[in-house]
Structure formats: structure tokens, C-alpha cells
Coordinates of C-alpha atoms and ligand atoms in Angstrom, one line a residue:
M365 CA 0.0 0.1 -0.4
T366 CA 1.2 4.3 -1.0
E367 CA 0.1 6.9 -1.3
Q368 CA 0.2 6.8 -5.4
Q369 CA -2.8 4.9 -4.9
F370 CA -4.7 8.0 -4.0
I371 CA -3.2 10.0 -7.0
P372 CA -6.1 10.2 -9.1
K373 CA -5.9 9.3 -12.8
A374 CA -7.3 11.8 -15.5
Y375 CA -10.7 13.2 -14.5
I376 CA -13.7 12.4 -17.0
K377 CA -15.8 15.0 -16.0
T378 CA -15.5 19.4 -15.2
V379 CA -18.4 20.7 -13.1
E380 CA -19.0 24.4 -12.8
S381 CA -20.0 24.5 -9.5
G382 CA -21.7 23.0 -6.2
K383 CA -22.3 22.6 -2.6
V384 CA -21.7 18.9 -0.7
A385 CA -22.2 18.9 2.8
W386 CA -21.0 16.5 5.4
E387 CA -21.2 15.6 9.5
S388 CA -18.6 14.2 10.9
P389 CA -17.7 13.2 14.7
S390 CA -15.2 12.9 16.9
N391 CA -13.5 10.0 18.5
I392 CA -12.1 9.2 21.4
A393 CA -8.7 6.7 21.5
L394 CA -8.5 3.9 23.6
V395 CA -5.2 3.0 22.7
K396 CA -3.1 6.7 21.9
Y397 CA -1.6 8.2 19.3
W398 CA 1.4 9.7 20.4
G399 CA 4.5 10.8 18.3
K400 CA 4.9 10.8 14.6
K401 CA 6.9 11.1 11.7
K402 CA 7.1 13.0 8.5
D403 CA 3.5 13.2 6.6
Q404 CA 1.7 12.7 9.0
I405 CA 2.3 8.9 9.9
P406 CA 2.1 7.9 13.1
E407 CA 5.0 6.2 15.3
N408 CA 2.7 4.0 16.6
P409 CA -0.6 2.2 16.0
S410 CA -3.8 3.5 17.7
I411 CA -7.4 2.1 18.5
S412 CA -10.8 4.5 19.1
F413 CA -14.6 4.5 19.3
T414 CA -15.9 7.3 16.8
L415 CA -18.7 8.9 18.7
N416 CA -21.9 9.8 18.0
N417 CA -23.3 13.4 19.1
C418 CA -19.7 15.2 19.2
K419 CA -19.8 16.3 15.8
T420 CA -18.7 18.7 12.8
I421 CA -21.2 20.1 10.0
T422 CA -19.7 21.0 6.8
N423 CA -21.0 22.8 4.0
L424 CA -18.6 23.4 1.1
T425 CA -19.8 25.5 -1.8
F426 CA -17.6 25.8 -4.9
S427 CA -17.0 27.2 -8.0
K428 CA -14.6 27.4 -10.5
K429 CA -12.3 29.7 -11.1
E430 CA -10.2 31.7 -13.9
D431 CA -6.7 32.0 -12.4
E432 CA -5.4 29.0 -11.4
S433 CA -2.1 30.1 -9.2
D434 CA -2.8 29.6 -5.3
F435 CA -5.8 28.2 -3.7
E436 CA -9.2 30.6 -2.8
F437 CA -11.5 29.7 0.3
E438 CA -13.2 31.6 3.0
V439 CA -14.0 30.0 6.1
Y440 CA -16.7 30.5 8.1
L441 CA -17.4 28.6 12.0
D442 CA -21.2 29.2 13.0
G443 CA -22.2 32.2 10.3
D444 CA -18.8 34.4 11.1
K445 CA -15.8 34.4 8.8
K446 CA -12.9 33.1 10.5
D447 CA -9.6 34.2 8.9
D448 CA -7.5 32.6 11.7
F449 CA -8.5 29.0 11.0
K450 CA -6.9 29.6 7.4
P451 CA -3.3 28.7 8.1
K452 CA -4.3 25.2 8.9
I453 CA -6.6 24.8 6.1
D454 CA -4.3 26.4 3.6
T455 CA -1.3 23.6 4.9
F456 CA -3.7 21.3 4.8
F457 CA -4.6 22.1 0.9
K458 CA -1.3 22.1 0.5
R459 CA -0.5 18.5 1.9
V460 CA -3.6 17.3 -0.1
E461 CA -2.9 18.7 -3.5
V462 CA -1.4 16.1 -5.0
Y463 CA -4.2 14.4 -4.1
L464 CA -6.7 16.6 -5.5
P465 CA -5.4 18.3 -8.0
F466 CA -9.0 20.4 -8.8
L467 CA -7.7 22.4 -5.8
K468 CA -6.9 25.3 -7.6
D469 CA -9.3 25.2 -10.1
Y470 CA -12.2 26.4 -7.3
R471 CA -12.8 28.9 -5.1
F472 CA -14.2 27.5 -1.8
K473 CA -16.5 28.8 1.1
I474 CA -16.1 26.4 4.1
E475 CA -19.2 26.8 6.1
T476 CA -18.5 24.6 9.5
S477 CA -20.4 24.2 12.9
N478 CA -19.9 21.9 15.8
T479 CA -22.7 20.2 17.9
F480 CA -20.2 21.0 20.7
P481 CA -19.3 24.6 21.6
H482 CA -16.2 25.6 20.6
S483 CA -14.8 26.8 23.4
S484 CA -15.5 23.1 25.4
G485 CA -11.9 22.0 25.1
I486 CA -12.9 19.4 23.1
A487 CA -10.8 19.1 19.7
S488 CA -12.5 19.6 16.8
S489 CA -9.5 18.8 14.5
A490 CA -10.6 15.3 14.3
S491 CA -14.1 16.0 13.7
G492 CA -13.4 19.3 12.0
M493 CA -11.1 18.1 9.6
S494 CA -12.7 14.8 8.7
A495 CA -15.7 16.4 7.7
L496 CA -13.6 18.6 5.1
A497 CA -12.0 15.8 3.9
L498 CA -15.0 14.0 3.0
C499 CA -16.4 17.0 1.0
L500 CA -13.3 17.4 -0.9
I501 CA -13.8 13.7 -2.0
S502 CA -17.4 14.1 -2.9
I503 CA -16.6 16.8 -5.3
E504 CA -13.8 15.1 -6.7
K505 CA -16.0 11.4 -7.2
Q506 CA -18.0 14.1 -9.6
F507 CA -14.9 14.0 -11.6
S508 CA -14.7 10.6 -11.8
A509 CA -15.8 6.9 -13.2
E510 CA -16.8 5.1 -10.5
M511 CA -15.4 5.2 -6.9
T512 CA -16.2 2.5 -5.0
D513 CA -17.2 3.4 -1.6
A514 CA -14.2 1.4 0.0
F515 CA -12.0 3.1 -1.8
F516 CA -14.2 6.2 -1.3
N517 CA -13.7 5.8 3.0
E518 CA -10.2 5.0 2.6
K519 CA -9.3 8.2 0.7
A520 CA -11.4 10.3 2.7
S521 CA -9.2 9.0 5.6
F522 CA -6.6 9.2 4.3
L523 CA -7.0 13.4 3.4
A524 CA -8.5 13.4 7.2
R525 CA -5.2 12.4 8.5
L526 CA -3.1 14.9 6.3
G527 CA -5.3 17.8 8.2
S528 CA -5.1 15.8 11.8
G529 CA -3.6 12.6 12.7
S530 CA -6.6 11.2 14.9
A531 CA -8.9 12.4 12.0
C532 CA -8.2 9.7 9.8
R533 CA -10.3 7.6 12.8
S534 CA -13.7 9.8 12.3
I535 CA -14.7 8.5 8.9
E536 CA -16.1 5.1 9.7
G537 CA -17.4 3.9 13.2
D538 CA -17.2 2.2 15.7
L539 CA -14.0 0.7 16.3
I540 CA -11.5 2.0 14.1
V541 CA -7.7 1.0 14.1
W542 CA -4.8 3.4 12.6
G543 CA -1.4 2.4 12.2
Q544 CA 0.6 -0.6 10.9
T545 CA 0.8 -3.2 13.7
E546 CA 1.0 -7.0 13.4
A547 CA -2.0 -7.7 16.3
V548 CA -4.4 -6.1 13.4
E549 CA -4.8 -7.5 9.8
G550 CA -5.1 -4.8 7.2
S551 CA -3.8 -2.0 9.4
N552 CA -1.7 0.4 7.9
D553 CA 0.2 3.8 8.8
L554 CA -2.1 5.9 5.8
F555 CA -5.6 5.4 6.7
G556 CA -8.1 4.1 9.0
V557 CA -9.7 0.5 9.0
K558 CA -12.8 -0.7 10.6
Y559 CA -11.4 -3.4 13.3
P560 CA -12.2 -6.4 11.9
Y561 CA -12.6 -9.0 14.4
K562 CA -15.0 -10.1 16.9
V563 CA -16.3 -7.8 19.6
H564 CA -18.6 -8.7 22.9
E565 CA -21.9 -7.4 23.1
N566 CA -20.8 -5.5 26.6
F567 CA -18.8 -2.8 24.0
K568 CA -21.4 -2.3 21.2
D569 CA -23.6 0.7 23.1
Y570 CA -20.4 1.9 25.3
Q571 CA -21.4 5.6 26.9
D572 CA -19.1 8.4 26.9
T573 CA -19.8 11.1 29.4
I574 CA -17.0 13.8 28.6
L575 CA -16.3 16.3 31.7
L576 CA -15.5 19.4 30.6
V577 CA -12.8 20.5 33.5
D578 CA -11.0 22.9 31.3
K579 CA -12.5 24.7 28.4
G580 CA -9.6 26.9 27.9
E581 CA -6.9 27.1 25.0
K582 CA -4.5 24.4 25.9
Q583 CA -0.9 25.6 26.3
V584 CA 0.8 23.3 24.6
S585 CA -0.6 22.0 21.4
S586 CA -1.3 18.0 20.2
T587 CA 1.5 18.9 17.3
V588 CA 4.3 20.0 19.9
G589 CA 3.5 17.2 21.8
H590 CA 3.8 14.4 19.1
N591 CA 7.3 16.3 18.3
L592 CA 8.5 15.7 22.1
M593 CA 8.3 12.4 21.4
H594 CA 11.3 12.5 19.1
N595 CA 14.6 11.7 21.8
H596 CA 12.1 10.9 24.3
P597 CA 13.9 8.7 27.0
Y598 CA 11.1 6.5 26.6
A599 CA 9.6 6.6 23.5
K600 CA 11.0 3.2 22.1
N601 CA 9.2 1.5 24.9
R602 CA 6.0 3.3 24.4
F603 CA 5.6 2.1 20.8
V604 CA 6.5 -1.0 21.7
Q605 CA 3.9 -0.9 24.2
A606 CA 1.1 0.0 22.2
H607 CA 1.7 -2.6 19.8
D608 CA 1.6 -4.3 22.6
N609 CA -1.7 -3.3 23.8
L610 CA -3.3 -4.0 20.8
E611 CA -2.8 -7.7 21.0
K612 CA -3.7 -7.9 24.4
L613 CA -7.1 -5.9 23.5
K614 CA -8.2 -8.4 20.9
P615 CA -9.1 -11.4 23.7
I616 CA -10.8 -8.5 25.7
L617 CA -13.2 -7.0 22.9
E618 CA -13.8 -10.4 21.9
S619 CA -14.8 -11.9 25.4
G620 CA -16.2 -8.7 26.9
D621 CA -13.7 -8.6 29.7
L622 CA -14.5 -5.0 31.4
K623 CA -11.9 -5.1 33.8
S624 CA -9.0 -6.3 32.0
F625 CA -10.6 -3.4 29.2
I626 CA -10.6 -1.0 32.0
A627 CA -7.2 -1.7 33.0
L628 CA -5.4 -1.3 30.0
I629 CA -7.4 2.0 28.8
E630 CA -7.0 3.6 31.7
S631 CA -3.2 2.7 31.5
E632 CA -2.8 3.8 28.2
A633 CA -4.6 7.5 29.2
L634 CA -2.0 7.6 32.3
T635 CA 1.0 6.6 29.8
L636 CA -0.1 9.7 27.5
H637 CA 0.0 11.7 30.0
A638 CA 3.3 10.6 31.6
M639 CA 4.5 11.3 28.4
M640 CA 3.7 14.9 28.5
M641 CA 5.5 15.1 31.7
T642 CA 8.4 13.2 30.8
S643 CA 9.4 15.4 27.8
M644 CA 11.9 17.6 27.6
P645 CA 10.1 20.7 27.8
Y646 CA 8.0 18.6 30.0
F647 CA 4.4 19.7 30.2
I648 CA 1.3 19.1 32.4
L649 CA -2.1 19.0 31.0
M650 CA -4.2 17.7 33.5
K651 CA -5.8 19.9 36.0
P652 CA -6.3 19.3 40.1
N653 CA -9.9 18.7 39.0
T654 CA -8.9 15.7 36.7
L655 CA -7.3 13.8 39.5
E656 CA -10.0 14.6 41.9
I657 CA -12.6 13.4 39.0
I658 CA -9.8 10.2 38.4
N659 CA -9.8 9.6 42.2
K660 CA -13.3 9.7 42.7
I661 CA -13.9 7.1 39.7
L662 CA -11.4 4.8 41.3
K663 CA -13.1 5.0 44.2
F664 CA -16.7 4.3 43.2
R665 CA -16.0 1.6 41.3
E666 CA -14.2 -0.3 43.9
E667 CA -17.3 0.7 46.8
T668 CA -19.7 -0.7 43.9
G669 CA -18.3 -3.2 41.7
L670 CA -19.4 -1.1 38.9
H671 CA -17.6 -1.0 35.5
I672 CA -17.1 3.1 35.3
S673 CA -13.8 3.9 34.0
F674 CA -12.1 7.0 32.5
T675 CA -9.2 8.0 29.6
L676 CA -8.1 11.1 28.4
D677 CA -7.3 13.2 25.7
A678 CA -4.5 15.9 25.0
G679 CA -6.3 17.8 27.7
A680 CA -7.8 17.9 31.0
N681 CA -11.1 17.1 30.5
V682 CA -12.4 13.3 31.6
H683 CA -13.9 10.8 29.1
V684 CA -16.1 8.4 31.7
L685 CA -16.6 5.3 29.4
Y686 CA -19.0 2.6 31.0
P687 CA -21.8 0.1 29.4
K688 CA -25.1 1.4 28.5
N689 CA -26.5 -1.3 31.0
E690 CA -24.9 0.3 34.4
S691 CA -25.6 4.0 32.8
V692 CA -28.4 5.1 35.6
E693 CA -26.2 4.1 38.3
I694 CA -23.1 5.5 37.1
L695 CA -25.1 8.7 35.7
E696 CA -26.3 9.5 38.9
F697 CA -22.8 9.3 40.2
I698 CA -21.4 11.5 37.6
K699 CA -24.2 14.8 38.7
N700 CA -24.2 14.0 42.1
E701 CA -20.3 13.7 42.3
L702 CA -18.2 14.5 39.3
V703 CA -20.0 17.4 38.2
A704 CA -18.6 19.8 40.7
Y705 CA -15.2 19.9 39.4
C706 CA -16.4 20.4 35.7
Q707 CA -16.1 24.7 34.6
N708 CA -19.5 25.8 35.0
G709 CA -20.8 22.0 35.8
H710 CA -20.8 21.2 31.6
Y711 CA -20.3 17.7 30.2
I712 CA -21.5 16.2 27.1
C713 CA -23.4 12.6 27.1
D714 CA -21.6 10.9 24.4
Q715 CA -21.6 7.0 23.3
I716 CA -20.2 5.1 20.6
G717 CA -21.2 5.7 16.9
F718 CA -20.8 4.5 13.5
G719 CA -19.1 7.3 11.6
A720 CA -19.9 10.0 9.0
Q721 CA -22.9 10.8 7.1
L722 CA -23.5 13.1 3.7
I723 CA -26.2 15.3 4.0
K724 CA -26.1 16.9 0.7
N725 CA -24.4 16.1 -2.6
Ligands
DP6_1735 C1 -3.5 12.6 22.4 O1 -4.3 14.4 15.8 O2 -5.0 16.1 17.4 O3 -5.9 13.0 21.0 O4 -1.6 15.2 14.1 O5 -0.7 16.6 15.1 O6 -3.4 17.0 14.5 P1 -2.3 16.3 14.3 O7 -2.6 15.3 16.7 P2 -4.0 14.7 16.6 O8 -3.5 14.0 18.2 C2 -4.3 13.3 18.8 C3 -3.7 12.9 20.2 C4 -4.4 12.2 21.3 C5 -4.8 10.6 21.1 C6 -5.0 9.9 20.2 O9 -6.9 10.6 19.8 O10 -5.3 9.1 19.7

């Protein structure tokens, strides 16, 4: 498998103008992607649950232009023009131009909105970049001869990855693997693939309640954090561990062993943050309330035997994961004991989802 397969042959049609729209979800990693090589190639494999409610909705309007010398686009968030989003999209367009050679032939209007508040501290890069990638490949599909659904999804994931690594895991659901590993057949560094093995009923409707501990801008971006894995004293072992954890996850997912699942994902979350704290320069993204919540979760689990667990992404917010059939007691606990540690008492109820949806073609 190489990048070459995503360079299109000559287009068979041209279209003057049009509009496409997609909604694409966020995802939460169980085995974390942390560390990357050139061209958004991950240093280790990762696996995530696709989410259902935290989504980006993107409308992309395009019209043919005369001058093909540069990219031309405008970006709007919730109806407001956002020039500060432009550099990231410009970088993305540069990276994907060879795979989407029509980009300089059109003027684009990107209108986007999120189902979660922009200032929630929830990263919108996975949902945002995957929604934009899907809109672009939808346009390419109109110029092309037959494009299979499988190729469409692979290329969408491939393009999304070039925008933001974790975005490649948002195209489909419900469990997606990205990064080559012997543990998972078909896995590769270029795009995300559906987890191909048996998954126990216990994981079918898994819940994710996101506790918004800190809605501010992160002090250290993911991109900077990934780069600090170069020359990191523990990086080599960490990358080996991620492969091992994917291997260990297989029998756990098959048998529905929730206890082992919890141990593995919580260890992954804390390892991610341990990598940040042992980088040079080091940084800490957890807040005091992140630890308060984690300790309360551990205590509640010990007392009740319920299968509540936590994971973290690159920030202070806590994702509380649990099986649906325990949600009455666990939600009660979250409301009574954990919401007090959230900024303005804010939290979002989400659950495992099945990927992006076309709104308009
Ligand atoms: C901690 O995908 O946001 O959420 O590729 O630089 O855009 P870039 O990074 P990003 O990194 C996400 C890291 C993580 C773990 C994960 O989602 O696997």
C-alpha cells in the first residue's frame, strides 16, 4: 500500500459549481496515538471508539475560477468569518493538493459548525478535518468515473489524516484502528480501518460522558506534543507498548472482559500524560480537578463494582466510559459527585457511533 494509489487519474468530467455537506464525528482513542514521523505517519498504532453526538457539520460550496495560481477559500464558523482558521486549512490544502489536483481550479466557501461548544476544550480537529476531507472527496467523486465506497472511505481517511492524525479515525465506526501493527490485519499507517475482529456485546453501546474540566485553550498543542516524542527517553518502549496493548485488546474485546478493558485503557490514558510530563520541555495538561475526578471514579468503582472507567485525550477533560446497562447508576454518580469539578458544571453525554454521514451531494 502506498500514497500513489490516491493520486487520481485524469478526471472525466468538469463541474462548474456545486455544494456538498457532511457531518463527521469526533473519536476517543483507547490506545493512544502520540508521536509522529514526517507526513503525518504515526509512530505507533492506535484504536478508537467513534463518537456519536460530538460532530462537525461542514458545507462546502465551490465554483470554478479563472486564475489557477493559488488556493482561494473563505472559512466561516457558525456564520462568522474566521480568518484565523485559514493557515491550518492552507497547510492542509498544500499537503493534499497532489491527491486532489482540482483544488486550485475552484473557489471554496467552507461553512462549519460543531454540535459541541467551540470553547469546550474538546478538540474539533478530528471531526473538523474529517468533515472537510469528506466534502473534498465528494467533489472529486463528481469528476471521476466509478469510485467504490471502500475507496471513497479509504481516501477520505487518508486525506483527513493529512489534516490531523486522529481525524482519519472519524470516517467510520464503531472501532477504528490506525497505524500498521501485526496485531491487526489490514492495519496501515496511511488511513484508518474498521477493527476486523469479533467484539462482545458489552462494548456495543458503550457510553462516553465527557466532563469539561477546562475549556480554555491548551498551553501545548498536540502537534508540539507529538514532536516532543522525538529523542524522548521513553519513546521506544512506549511505541512497543502500544503494539502490545493492541494485541492484548483483542481477547478482551472478544470476551467482553470489562475489568481487563478498564485496566488497559486507564493505563493508556495515564501513559499518554506520563509521556508529556517526561518530555523535555515537560508539560502538564491535567488540572487538579482532573485528578479529583479520577480518584472519585476509582473509589466509586471499588465501592460499587460497577464498570466505570476514565480516559483522557491531550487536555484536562475526562472521558468517563461505561457500558450502557450500568448507565442509570453511573450517570447518577456523575451528576451527584463529578459535575461539581466541571467548569460551569458542563458535561456532554455521548456514546459509541458509526461514522460520518452525507448531508448533501
Ligand atoms: C492525545 O490528531 O490532534 O488525542 O496529528 O498533530 O493533528 P495531529 O494530532 P492529533 O493528536 C491526537 C492525540 C491524542 C490521542 C489520539 O487521539 O490517539
